[in-house]
Tab-separated table of C-alpha atoms in Angstrom:
chain	number	residue	atom	x	y	z
A	1	MET	CA	-14.435	0.900	-16.142
A	2	LYS	CA	-12.077	2.617	-13.683
A	3	ILE	CA	-11.935	-0.960	-11.852
A	4	ARG	CA	-11.281	-2.916	-14.889
A	5	ILE	CA	-8.224	-0.490	-15.943
A	6	GLY	CA	-6.989	-0.539	-12.520
A	7	ILE	CA	-7.081	-4.325	-12.019
A	8	GLY	CA	-5.229	-4.356	-15.728
A	9	ILE	CA	-2.771	-2.449	-14.305
A	10	LEU	CA	-2.209	-4.337	-11.359
A	11	VAL	CA	-2.509	-7.874	-12.576
A	12	PHE	CA	0.532	-6.930	-15.021
A	13	PHE	CA	2.574	-6.037	-12.146
A	14	VAL	CA	1.613	-8.946	-10.016
A	15	LEU	CA	2.559	-11.219	-13.126
A	16	MET	CA	5.877	-9.654	-13.494
A	17	ALA	CA	6.504	-9.877	-10.030
A	18	LEU	CA	5.960	-13.501	-10.201
A	19	PHE	CA	7.216	-14.983	-13.472
A	20	GLY	CA	9.543	-11.690	-14.710
A	21	PRO	CA	12.483	-12.703	-12.612
A	22	LEU	CA	12.498	-16.397	-13.846
A	23	LEU	CA	12.018	-15.407	-17.504
A	24	ILE	CA	15.075	-13.009	-17.371
A	25	GLY	CA	17.174	-15.157	-15.404
A	26	ALA	CA	19.555	-12.273	-14.867
A	27	ASP	CA	21.287	-11.155	-11.478
A	28	PRO	CA	19.988	-7.434	-11.069
A	29	ALA	CA	23.294	-6.729	-8.883
A	30	ALA	CA	25.811	-8.087	-12.180
A	31	THR	CA	27.936	-4.884	-13.145
A	32	SER	CA	29.273	-4.977	-16.550
A	33	ASP	CA	31.521	-2.347	-18.490
A	34	ALA	CA	28.611	-1.111	-20.423
A	35	GLY	CA	28.169	1.750	-18.215
A	36	LEU	CA	25.149	4.191	-18.549
A	37	GLN	CA	24.337	3.277	-22.085
A	38	GLY	CA	20.554	4.076	-23.309
A	39	PRO	CA	17.971	2.118	-24.073
A	40	SER	CA	19.231	-0.512	-26.868
A	41	ALA	CA	18.566	-3.986	-28.177
A	42	ALA	CA	21.032	-5.173	-25.817
A	43	HIS	CA	19.478	-3.451	-22.646
A	44	TRP	CA	15.852	-2.517	-23.405
A	45	LEU	CA	15.936	0.202	-20.593
A	46	GLY	CA	19.550	1.045	-20.388
A	47	THR	CA	22.094	0.505	-17.941
A	48	THR	CA	23.375	2.182	-14.847
A	49	GLN	CA	26.700	3.687	-14.109
A	50	THR	CA	27.995	0.517	-13.105
A	51	GLY	CA	26.527	-1.672	-15.969
A	52	GLN	CA	23.454	-3.048	-14.314
A	53	ASP	CA	20.443	-3.578	-16.604
A	54	VAL	CA	17.442	-1.478	-15.496
A	55	LEU	CA	15.142	-3.826	-16.588
A	56	THR	CA	16.396	-6.420	-14.752
A	57	GLN	CA	16.030	-4.033	-11.468
A	58	ILE	CA	12.675	-2.669	-12.259
A	59	VAL	CA	11.621	-6.451	-12.467
A	60	TYR	CA	13.311	-7.811	-9.412
A	61	GLY	CA	12.600	-4.608	-7.521
A	62	SER	CA	8.690	-5.033	-8.014
A	63	ARG	CA	8.896	-8.228	-5.932
A	64	VAL	CA	10.606	-6.179	-2.887
A	65	SER	CA	8.296	-2.994	-3.854
A	66	MET	CA	5.077	-4.452	-3.798
A	67	GLY	CA	5.920	-7.227	-0.945
A	68	VAL	CA	6.718	-4.306	1.510
A	69	GLY	CA	3.291	-2.598	0.115
A	70	LEU	CA	1.308	-6.164	1.069
A	71	LEU	CA	2.555	-7.319	4.036
A	72	SER	CA	2.160	-3.727	5.588
A	73	ALA	CA	-1.337	-3.354	4.660
A	74	VAL	CA	-1.933	-6.370	5.905
A	75	ILE	CA	-0.324	-5.729	9.168
A	76	ALA	CA	-1.919	-2.400	9.447
A	77	THR	CA	-5.497	-3.813	8.154
A	78	ALA	CA	-5.410	-5.991	10.997
A	79	PHE	CA	-4.508	-3.882	13.498
A	80	ALA	CA	-7.149	-1.244	12.518
A	81	ILE	CA	-9.986	-3.924	12.005
A	82	VAL	CA	-8.891	-5.027	16.139
A	83	VAL	CA	-9.364	-1.537	17.346
A	84	GLY	CA	-11.930	0.142	15.101
A	85	LEU	CA	-14.347	-2.723	15.655
A	86	VAL	CA	-13.812	-3.434	19.210
A	87	GLY	CA	-13.552	0.232	20.253
A	88	GLY	CA	-16.703	1.010	17.800
A	89	TYR	CA	-18.757	-1.968	19.372
A	90	LEU	CA	-17.957	-2.057	23.145
A	91	GLY	CA	-18.017	2.119	23.688
A	92	GLY	CA	-17.199	3.274	26.954
A	93	ALA	CA	-14.049	3.306	28.512
A	94	VAL	CA	-12.978	0.864	25.621
A	95	ASP	CA	-13.762	3.160	22.959
A	96	GLU	CA	-12.112	6.016	24.910
A	97	VAL	CA	-8.847	4.550	25.365
A	98	LEU	CA	-8.410	3.135	21.909
A	99	SER	CA	-9.742	6.653	20.893
A	100	VAL	CA	-7.296	8.646	22.265
A	101	LEU	CA	-4.126	5.878	20.881
A	102	THR	CA	-5.902	6.389	17.419
A	103	ASN	CA	-5.666	9.886	17.709
A	104	ILE	CA	-2.203	10.086	18.772
A	105	PHE	CA	-1.144	8.364	15.866
A	106	LEU	CA	-3.208	10.338	13.429
A	107	VAL	CA	-1.549	13.646	14.973
A	108	LEU	CA	1.911	12.280	14.684
A	109	PRO	CA	3.840	13.284	11.134
A	110	ALA	CA	4.017	9.931	9.598
A	111	LEU	CA	7.126	10.190	7.586
A	112	PRO	CA	9.118	11.499	10.115
A	113	LEU	CA	8.138	9.026	12.349
A	114	ILE	CA	8.751	6.127	9.975
A	115	ILE	CA	12.257	7.785	9.470
A	116	VAL	CA	13.554	8.035	13.141
A	117	LEU	CA	11.936	4.377	13.670
A	118	ALA	CA	13.899	3.093	10.306
A	119	GLY	CA	16.834	4.539	11.670
A	120	TYR	CA	17.003	2.931	15.007
A	121	LEU	CA	16.448	-0.790	13.588
A	122	PRO	CA	18.955	-3.162	13.684
A	123	GLN	CA	18.347	-4.733	10.576
A	124	ARG	CA	16.581	-3.338	7.859
A	125	GLY	CA	14.972	-6.071	5.985
A	126	VAL	CA	11.889	-6.069	4.156
A	127	ALA	CA	10.014	-7.441	7.317
A	128	SER	CA	11.671	-4.813	9.372
A	129	VAL	CA	10.587	-1.717	6.807
A	130	ALA	CA	6.958	-3.224	6.714
A	131	VAL	CA	6.378	-3.466	10.424
A	132	VAL	CA	7.602	0.129	10.429
A	133	ILE	CA	5.443	1.593	7.968
A	134	ALA	CA	2.567	-0.611	9.311
A	135	VAL	CA	2.797	1.194	12.873
A	136	THR	CA	2.393	4.425	11.689
A	137	GLY	CA	-0.916	3.423	8.819
A	138	TRP	CA	-2.966	2.060	10.578
A	139	ALA	CA	-4.980	5.116	12.291
A	140	TRP	CA	-6.392	6.244	9.788
A	141	GLY	CA	-8.438	2.885	8.625
A	142	ALA	CA	-8.948	2.394	12.682
A	143	ARG	CA	-10.830	5.827	12.825
A	144	VAL	CA	-13.011	4.844	9.615
A	145	LEU	CA	-14.075	1.567	10.466
A	146	ARG	CA	-14.689	3.011	14.091
A	147	ALA	CA	-17.289	5.292	12.767
A	148	GLN	CA	-18.386	2.692	10.719
A	149	THR	CA	-19.317	0.223	13.427
A	150	LEU	CA	-21.094	2.827	15.571
A	151	SER	CA	-23.511	3.112	12.672
A	152	VAL	CA	-23.837	-0.687	12.163
A	153	ARG	CA	-23.917	-1.642	15.966
A	154	ARG	CA	-27.343	-0.756	16.600
A	155	ARG	CA	-29.588	-2.085	13.209
A	156	ASP	CA	-31.631	-4.922	13.759
A	157	PHE	CA	-29.722	-7.786	12.531
A	158	VAL	CA	-26.920	-6.930	15.330
A	159	GLU	CA	-29.833	-6.593	17.933
A	160	ALA	CA	-31.190	-9.971	16.693
A	161	ALA	CA	-27.336	-11.545	17.316
A	162	ARG	CA	-27.518	-10.171	20.670
A	163	ALA	CA	-30.827	-10.997	21.960
A	164	GLY	CA	-29.755	-14.929	20.737
A	165	GLY	CA	-27.509	-14.826	23.083
A	166	GLU	CA	-24.419	-14.359	20.900
A	167	GLY	CA	-21.203	-12.828	22.648
A	168	PRO	CA	-19.293	-10.053	21.433
A	169	ILE	CA	-16.494	-11.090	19.678
A	170	ARG	CA	-18.416	-13.446	17.601
A	171	ILE	CA	-21.081	-10.210	16.820
A	172	VAL	CA	-17.981	-8.129	16.120
A	173	PHE	CA	-16.243	-10.462	13.551
A	174	PHE	CA	-18.974	-12.736	12.463
A	175	GLU	CA	-21.915	-10.320	12.143
A	176	ILE	CA	-20.431	-6.684	11.796
A	177	LEU	CA	-17.238	-7.481	10.172
A	178	PRO	CA	-18.809	-8.675	6.454
A	179	VAL	CA	-21.180	-5.850	6.445
A	180	LEU	CA	-17.883	-3.526	6.355
A	181	LEU	CA	-15.865	-5.429	3.886
A	182	PRO	CA	-15.650	-2.794	0.804
A	183	VAL	CA	-14.521	-0.335	4.029
A	184	ILE	CA	-11.834	-2.031	4.644
A	185	ALA	CA	-11.184	-3.337	0.885
A	186	THR	CA	-10.755	0.221	0.545
A	187	SER	CA	-8.567	0.999	3.108
A	188	PHE	CA	-6.402	-1.736	2.398
A	189	LEU	CA	-5.978	-0.700	-1.234
A	190	ALA	CA	-5.107	2.656	0.080
A	191	THR	CA	-2.429	1.745	2.674
A	192	VAL	CA	-0.873	-0.521	-0.094
A	193	VAL	CA	-0.719	2.831	-1.930
A	194	GLY	CA	1.316	4.698	1.146
A	195	ALA	CA	3.206	1.722	2.248
A	196	ILE	CA	5.083	1.525	-1.228
A	197	LEU	CA	5.363	5.014	-1.172
A	198	ALA	CA	6.817	5.308	2.104
A	199	GLU	CA	9.242	1.986	1.315
A	200	ALA	CA	10.228	4.316	-1.875
A	201	GLY	CA	10.975	7.094	0.242
A	202	LEU	CA	13.330	5.221	3.190
A	203	SER	CA	15.122	3.834	0.262
A	204	PHE	CA	15.624	6.922	-1.357
A	205	LEU	CA	17.000	8.390	1.998
A	206	GLY	CA	19.177	5.461	2.393
A	207	LEU	CA	17.319	4.150	5.367
A	208	ALA	CA	16.276	0.993	4.143
A	209	ASP	CA	18.285	-2.299	3.183
A	210	LEU	CA	20.246	-1.163	-0.167
A	211	SER	CA	21.733	-4.343	-0.527
A	212	THR	CA	18.049	-5.376	-2.081
A	213	VAL	CA	17.361	-4.202	-5.117
A	214	SER	CA	14.014	-2.094	-5.087
A	215	TRP	CA	12.193	0.898	-7.005
A	216	GLY	CA	13.348	2.965	-4.149
A	217	SER	CA	16.688	1.582	-3.796
A	218	MET	CA	17.032	2.318	-7.922
A	219	LEU	CA	15.941	6.021	-7.079
A	220	TYR	CA	18.591	6.044	-4.606
A	221	PHE	CA	21.333	4.864	-6.547
A	222	ALA	CA	20.196	7.197	-9.392
A	223	GLN	CA	20.160	10.505	-7.402
A	224	ASN	CA	23.966	9.443	-5.946
A	225	GLY	CA	24.966	9.074	-9.457
A	226	GLN	CA	23.618	12.282	-10.689
A	227	ALA	CA	21.643	10.590	-13.106
A	228	LEU	CA	19.344	13.806	-13.783
A	229	LEU	CA	22.452	16.161	-14.233
A	230	ILE	CA	24.425	13.929	-16.916
A	231	GLY	CA	20.842	13.397	-18.552
A	232	ALA	CA	20.693	9.320	-17.899
A	233	TRP	CA	16.946	9.670	-17.646
A	234	TRP	CA	16.500	5.821	-18.430
A	235	TRP	CA	17.994	5.456	-14.666
A	236	PHE	CA	15.256	6.793	-12.890
A	237	VAL	CA	12.160	7.566	-14.973
A	238	PRO	CA	11.614	3.722	-15.126
A	239	PRO	CA	10.988	3.012	-11.564
A	240	GLY	CA	9.444	6.421	-11.008
A	241	LEU	CA	6.845	5.442	-13.397
A	242	CYS	CA	6.452	1.860	-11.811
A	243	ILE	CA	5.739	3.322	-8.693
A	244	ALA	CA	3.017	6.433	-9.965
A	245	LEU	CA	1.488	3.488	-12.621
A	246	ILE	CA	0.742	0.683	-9.297
A	247	GLY	CA	-0.345	4.054	-7.279
A	248	THR	CA	-2.998	4.811	-10.101
A	249	GLY	CA	-4.126	1.005	-10.769
A	250	LEU	CA	-5.011	0.922	-7.046
A	251	ALA	CA	-6.342	4.102	-6.589
A	252	LEU	CA	-9.052	3.002	-9.804
A	253	VAL	CA	-9.531	-0.160	-8.057
A	254	ASN	CA	-10.436	1.801	-4.831
A	255	PHE	CA	-12.552	4.737	-6.938
A	256	GLY	CA	-14.564	1.496	-7.869
A	257	ILE	CA	-14.984	-0.250	-4.884
A	258	ASP	CA	-16.473	2.643	-3.333
A	259	GLU	CA	-18.615	3.405	-6.438
A	260	ILE	CA	-20.109	-0.036	-6.071
A	261	ALA	CA	-20.583	-0.139	-2.691
A	262	ASN	CA	-21.639	3.619	-1.739
A	263	PRO	CA	-25.133	3.953	-2.676
A	264	ARG	CA	-25.020	7.877	-3.154
A	265	LEU	CA	-21.999	7.518	-5.810
A	266	ARG	CA	-24.438	4.978	-7.372
A	267	THR	CA	-27.405	7.488	-7.414
A	268	ILE	CA	-25.345	9.854	-8.854
A	269	LYS	CA	-23.768	7.822	-11.487
A	270	ALA	CA	-27.295	6.594	-12.387
A	271	ARG	CA	-28.508	9.834	-12.984
A	272	LYS	CA	-25.614	10.903	-15.092
A	273	ALA	CA	-26.519	8.217	-17.337
A	274	ARG	CA	-29.945	9.002	-17.675
A	275	ALA	CA	-29.233	12.460	-17.843
């Protein structure tokens, strides 16, 4: 049930990001004389201080926020796979070096590091922000994958592949990696959530590309326009609600995958069903 609800939420936002701008067709940066108008038939989610349509910005902003989240998660997960699996399988000096590197990034405060790195970016485009977030978001996944690799590398099928003359690279990526796909999936989804929140935080602090409409930049301009003080709730509630909803959808899918892949959770669920 959890995974169905989560997938439903994600499908809604994905369709909105892909086809919403085509259906709306308006410019999210277009201004008008209808400033700070509440939700109405003309503007379903109201307008900003400069007359920009909030619904249009929400639709276009979904592309940027979700794009940064997905790109950051892909980069961070790929790096975590390489570090975690290679270190866990090879062991020895290689594992020690990679573990030290992972531990350094784990103990570093993520948000201050993201802020410092983003402050020195020559260009603050979507790709640059995604890379900065990925640099600070790979370590947790690498640690989890290393621990799982340590438990898998001595199993019979790995020993059989090794005895059959398979090389380390093939064993890691063709024997161990498929077994760890559920763990990788949960790590990827958690990284997407963290990346979306990080992008929103950077935009809210004015450290991202504010010329690009995203949910975070909407919150930034709403805060600068004192939307809370003047009661323009329609300016900041929709982007905040979208961030919360997509985070909830990803978390539900994550929980669903964990229940399917984790034998202990399956056993507990079966006991509750019988009771």
